[in-house]
């Protein structure tokens, strides 16, 4: 049986920080981890609610379990540090943006499904959508302090503002509530049939 051990994973990631290409090395560790979704579920629980769970936080490394509620859309934001994003359940659609004077514009996109790993550069600006009506689960590794680094998000008109992690939590909670309402609506429909 394959085991996902959070402490061992964090230790391997920390050791990989010393490699010549730490992001690529950590991407390989994430790739190996997300190939065994049941092992991650056993270690951190089956995702039933949107949110970010911190598995490790230090000035040079953050490891998160990230759960996207069904159909959630998260506004554009940057990280100001490299990231390795591995999906182990569901999928996510990324839209990428470039800076133009006074705003951002779409520059591309990438669809990720379970087992996929994306390496994002420190300059990346992206928004994320869960295209599925089920929870998407991911392991995110960042080459810095995800919560302590000032960075940006962009409003619907493409204007830059300071990143607000509480706005992320609110977005996830609202999508959770919509998903729960949909489940109870379909329960009452099937109940009356
Ligand atoms: Fe992001």
mmCIF file of C-alpha atoms and ligand atoms in Angstrom:
data_model
loop_
_atom_site.group_PDB
_atom_site.id
_atom_site.type_symbol
_atom_site.label_atom_id
_atom_site.label_comp_id
_atom_site.label_asym_id
_atom_site.label_seq_id
_atom_site.Cartn_x
_atom_site.Cartn_y
_atom_site.Cartn_z
ATOM 1 C CA UNK A 1 0.000 0.000 0.000
ATOM 2 C CA UNK A 2 1.343 3.435 -0.928
ATOM 3 C CA UNK A 3 1.446 5.881 1.970
ATOM 4 C CA UNK A 4 1.489 9.677 1.705
ATOM 5 C CA UNK A 5 3.330 10.951 4.740
ATOM 6 C CA UNK A 6 2.985 14.723 5.076
ATOM 7 C CA UNK A 7 6.140 15.154 7.156
ATOM 8 C CA UNK A 8 8.194 13.006 4.785
ATOM 9 C CA UNK A 9 6.799 14.909 1.767
ATOM 10 C CA UNK A 10 7.665 18.262 3.356
ATOM 11 C CA UNK A 11 11.168 17.009 4.205
ATOM 12 C CA UNK A 12 11.701 15.896 0.607
ATOM 13 C CA UNK A 13 10.490 19.272 -0.671
ATOM 14 C CA UNK A 14 12.780 21.097 1.749
ATOM 15 C CA UNK A 15 15.716 18.971 0.612
ATOM 16 C CA UNK A 16 14.801 19.739 -3.036
ATOM 17 C CA UNK A 17 15.135 23.465 -2.311
ATOM 18 C CA UNK A 18 18.891 22.842 -2.337
ATOM 19 C CA UNK A 19 18.861 21.470 -5.885
ATOM 20 C CA UNK A 20 19.927 23.496 -8.916
ATOM 21 C CA UNK A 21 16.337 23.597 -10.186
ATOM 22 C CA UNK A 22 14.218 23.361 -7.047
ATOM 23 C CA UNK A 23 10.878 24.018 -8.774
ATOM 24 C CA UNK A 24 11.391 21.194 -11.266
ATOM 25 C CA UNK A 25 12.600 18.850 -8.517
ATOM 26 C CA UNK A 26 9.566 19.675 -6.379
ATOM 27 C CA UNK A 27 7.314 19.297 -9.421
ATOM 28 C CA UNK A 28 8.527 15.689 -9.676
ATOM 29 C CA UNK A 29 7.760 15.091 -5.991
ATOM 30 C CA UNK A 30 4.270 16.544 -6.476
ATOM 31 C CA UNK A 31 3.784 14.412 -9.607
ATOM 32 C CA UNK A 32 4.622 11.288 -7.635
ATOM 33 C CA UNK A 33 2.269 12.303 -4.797
ATOM 34 C CA UNK A 34 -0.785 13.086 -6.960
ATOM 35 C CA UNK A 35 -0.408 9.751 -8.761
ATOM 36 C CA UNK A 36 -1.703 8.169 -5.523
ATOM 37 C CA UNK A 37 -4.865 10.106 -4.625
ATOM 38 C CA UNK A 38 -6.133 7.529 -2.145
ATOM 39 C CA UNK A 39 -2.916 7.765 -0.164
ATOM 40 C CA UNK A 40 -3.373 11.557 0.091
ATOM 41 C CA UNK A 41 -7.011 11.083 1.149
ATOM 42 C CA UNK A 42 -5.866 8.682 3.858
ATOM 43 C CA UNK A 43 -3.340 11.230 5.114
ATOM 44 C CA UNK A 44 -5.346 14.468 4.962
ATOM 45 C CA UNK A 45 -8.980 13.346 4.614
ATOM 46 C CA UNK A 46 -11.438 13.122 1.726
ATOM 47 C CA UNK A 47 -12.281 16.671 0.586
ATOM 48 C CA UNK A 48 -15.868 17.676 1.370
ATOM 49 C CA UNK A 49 -15.463 21.423 1.753
ATOM 50 C CA UNK A 50 -13.574 24.152 -0.066
ATOM 51 C CA UNK A 51 -10.506 25.557 1.605
ATOM 52 C CA UNK A 52 -6.787 25.731 2.077
ATOM 53 C CA UNK A 53 -5.114 23.523 4.588
ATOM 54 C CA UNK A 54 -1.552 24.426 5.498
ATOM 55 C CA UNK A 55 0.670 21.354 5.602
ATOM 56 C CA UNK A 56 3.851 23.426 5.933
ATOM 57 C CA UNK A 57 4.675 27.112 6.126
ATOM 58 C CA UNK A 58 8.124 28.659 6.308
ATOM 59 C CA UNK A 59 9.772 31.718 4.705
ATOM 60 C CA UNK A 60 11.093 29.605 1.804
ATOM 61 C CA UNK A 61 8.352 27.002 1.323
ATOM 62 C CA UNK A 62 4.582 26.620 1.667
ATOM 63 C CA UNK A 63 2.749 23.326 1.149
ATOM 64 C CA UNK A 64 -1.046 23.448 0.970
ATOM 65 C CA UNK A 65 -3.870 21.054 0.338
ATOM 66 C CA UNK A 66 -6.228 23.149 -1.776
ATOM 67 C CA UNK A 67 -9.869 22.109 -2.263
ATOM 68 C CA UNK A 68 -11.977 23.842 -4.915
ATOM 69 C CA UNK A 69 -15.752 23.622 -4.437
ATOM 70 C CA UNK A 70 -17.902 22.628 -7.426
ATOM 71 C CA UNK A 71 -18.067 25.325 -10.133
ATOM 72 C CA UNK A 72 -16.055 27.853 -8.115
ATOM 73 C CA UNK A 73 -14.360 30.704 -9.977
ATOM 74 C CA UNK A 74 -11.429 32.423 -8.266
ATOM 75 C CA UNK A 75 -10.481 35.943 -9.399
ATOM 76 C CA UNK A 76 -7.116 36.616 -11.084
ATOM 77 C CA UNK A 77 -4.168 36.820 -8.710
ATOM 78 C CA UNK A 78 -0.402 36.419 -8.694
ATOM 79 C CA UNK A 79 1.903 34.647 -6.231
ATOM 80 C CA UNK A 80 5.275 36.464 -6.594
ATOM 81 C CA UNK A 81 6.998 33.098 -6.120
ATOM 82 C CA UNK A 82 7.153 29.924 -8.169
ATOM 83 C CA UNK A 83 4.535 27.235 -7.628
ATOM 84 C CA UNK A 84 4.046 23.547 -8.376
ATOM 85 C CA UNK A 85 0.336 22.694 -8.539
ATOM 86 C CA UNK A 86 -0.681 19.029 -8.604
ATOM 87 C CA UNK A 87 -4.279 17.861 -9.030
ATOM 88 C CA UNK A 88 -5.292 14.581 -7.393
ATOM 89 C CA UNK A 89 -9.073 14.741 -7.764
ATOM 90 C CA UNK A 90 -11.382 16.571 -10.176
ATOM 91 C CA UNK A 91 -9.844 19.238 -12.391
ATOM 92 C CA UNK A 92 -9.219 22.954 -12.737
ATOM 93 C CA UNK A 93 -9.241 25.364 -15.652
ATOM 94 C CA UNK A 94 -6.553 28.014 -15.487
ATOM 95 C CA UNK A 95 -6.771 31.291 -17.363
ATOM 96 C CA UNK A 96 -3.478 33.178 -17.649
ATOM 97 C CA UNK A 97 -3.111 36.944 -17.944
ATOM 98 C CA UNK A 98 -0.484 39.432 -18.947
ATOM 99 C CA UNK A 99 -0.054 42.955 -17.674
ATOM 100 C CA UNK A 100 -0.976 45.788 -20.034
ATOM 101 C CA UNK A 101 -1.133 49.458 -18.997
ATOM 102 C CA UNK A 102 -3.607 49.879 -16.091
ATOM 103 C CA UNK A 103 -5.058 46.367 -16.300
ATOM 104 C CA UNK A 104 -4.496 42.767 -17.346
ATOM 105 C CA UNK A 105 -5.614 40.834 -20.411
ATOM 106 C CA UNK A 106 -6.012 37.131 -21.110
ATOM 107 C CA UNK A 107 -2.877 35.525 -22.529
ATOM 108 C CA UNK A 108 -3.763 31.834 -22.484
ATOM 109 C CA UNK A 109 -5.176 28.939 -20.552
ATOM 110 C CA UNK A 110 -4.512 25.431 -19.356
ATOM 111 C CA UNK A 111 -6.859 22.671 -18.262
ATOM 112 C CA UNK A 112 -5.591 20.391 -15.541
ATOM 113 C CA UNK A 113 -7.087 17.052 -14.567
ATOM 114 C CA UNK A 114 -6.240 14.588 -11.823
ATOM 115 C CA UNK A 115 -2.616 13.483 -12.101
ATOM 116 C CA UNK A 116 -1.499 16.699 -13.831
ATOM 117 C CA UNK A 117 1.147 19.033 -12.416
ATOM 118 C CA UNK A 118 1.579 22.641 -13.504
ATOM 119 C CA UNK A 119 4.724 24.647 -12.807
ATOM 120 C CA UNK A 120 3.929 28.358 -12.517
ATOM 121 C CA UNK A 121 6.562 31.091 -12.651
ATOM 122 C CA UNK A 122 6.860 33.878 -10.098
ATOM 123 C CA UNK A 123 5.346 36.334 -12.605
ATOM 124 C CA UNK A 124 2.288 34.213 -13.393
ATOM 125 C CA UNK A 125 -1.128 35.829 -13.074
ATOM 126 C CA UNK A 126 -3.997 33.350 -13.228
ATOM 127 C CA UNK A 127 -7.624 32.775 -12.383
ATOM 128 C CA UNK A 128 -8.947 29.325 -11.611
ATOM 129 C CA UNK A 129 -12.276 27.674 -12.274
ATOM 130 C CA UNK A 130 -13.471 24.270 -11.169
ATOM 131 C CA UNK A 131 -15.350 23.053 -14.254
ATOM 132 C CA UNK A 132 -16.803 20.054 -12.398
ATOM 133 C CA UNK A 133 -19.835 19.626 -10.184
ATOM 134 C CA UNK A 134 -17.610 17.849 -7.665
ATOM 135 C CA UNK A 135 -14.766 18.926 -5.416
ATOM 136 C CA UNK A 136 -11.327 19.357 -6.930
ATOM 137 C CA UNK A 137 -8.386 18.505 -4.699
ATOM 138 C CA UNK A 138 -4.807 19.651 -5.182
ATOM 139 C CA UNK A 139 -1.434 19.837 -3.524
ATOM 140 C CA UNK A 140 0.150 23.275 -3.966
ATOM 141 C CA UNK A 141 3.812 23.888 -3.221
ATOM 142 C CA UNK A 142 5.105 27.477 -3.292
ATOM 143 C CA UNK A 143 8.721 28.606 -3.216
ATOM 144 C CA UNK A 144 8.139 31.128 -0.429
ATOM 145 C CA UNK A 145 5.702 32.169 2.261
ATOM 146 C CA UNK A 146 2.305 32.054 0.499
ATOM 147 C CA UNK A 147 0.526 33.868 3.352
ATOM 148 C CA UNK A 148 3.198 36.392 4.246
ATOM 149 C CA UNK A 149 4.176 37.761 0.825
ATOM 150 C CA UNK A 150 2.408 40.937 -0.373
ATOM 151 C CA UNK A 151 0.977 40.437 -3.861
ATOM 152 C CA UNK A 152 -1.976 41.330 -6.080
ATOM 153 C CA UNK A 153 -5.414 40.327 -7.201
ATOM 154 C CA UNK A 154 -7.521 41.866 -9.957
ATOM 155 C CA UNK A 155 -11.181 42.834 -9.950
ATOM 156 C CA UNK A 156 -13.728 42.017 -12.651
ATOM 157 C CA UNK A 157 -12.673 45.110 -14.621
ATOM 158 C CA UNK A 158 -9.035 43.960 -14.558
ATOM 159 C CA UNK A 159 -7.837 46.519 -12.001
ATOM 160 C CA UNK A 160 -5.068 45.584 -9.609
ATOM 161 C CA UNK A 161 -5.590 45.583 -5.852
ATOM 162 C CA UNK A 162 -3.745 44.087 -2.873
ATOM 163 C CA UNK A 163 -4.200 40.334 -2.503
ATOM 164 C CA UNK A 164 -6.636 39.459 0.258
ATOM 165 C CA UNK A 165 -6.534 35.840 1.390
ATOM 166 C CA UNK A 166 -9.867 36.392 3.172
ATOM 167 C CA UNK A 167 -11.429 37.145 -0.224
ATOM 168 C CA UNK A 168 -10.216 33.714 -1.374
ATOM 169 C CA UNK A 169 -11.773 32.081 1.700
ATOM 170 C CA UNK A 170 -15.044 33.974 1.094
ATOM 171 C CA UNK A 171 -15.109 32.889 -2.557
ATOM 172 C CA UNK A 172 -14.620 29.258 -1.535
ATOM 173 C CA UNK A 173 -17.264 29.486 1.234
ATOM 174 C CA UNK A 174 -19.832 31.033 -1.146
ATOM 175 C CA UNK A 175 -19.241 28.258 -3.680
ATOM 176 C CA UNK A 176 -19.573 25.691 -0.874
ATOM 177 C CA UNK A 177 -22.923 27.197 0.071
ATOM 178 C CA UNK A 178 -24.133 27.136 -3.558
ATOM 179 C CA UNK A 179 -23.055 23.493 -3.874
ATOM 180 C CA UNK A 180 -24.884 22.584 -0.641
ATOM 181 C CA UNK A 181 -28.050 24.399 -1.809
ATOM 182 C CA UNK A 182 -27.912 22.501 -5.091
ATOM 183 C CA UNK A 183 -27.592 19.168 -3.266
ATOM 184 C CA UNK A 184 -30.562 19.979 -1.008
ATOM 185 C CA UNK A 185 -32.630 21.107 -4.039
ATOM 186 C CA UNK A 186 -31.918 17.871 -5.881
ATOM 187 C CA UNK A 187 -32.614 15.892 -2.672
ATOM 188 C CA UNK A 188 -36.032 17.527 -2.313
ATOM 189 C CA UNK A 189 -36.765 16.915 -6.010
ATOM 190 C CA UNK A 190 -35.928 13.231 -5.751
ATOM 191 C CA UNK A 191 -37.857 13.110 -2.428
ATOM 192 C CA UNK A 192 -41.054 14.364 -4.062
ATOM 193 C CA UNK A 193 -40.796 12.020 -7.053
HETATM 194 FE FE1 LIG B 1 -2.981 30.806 -7.636
#
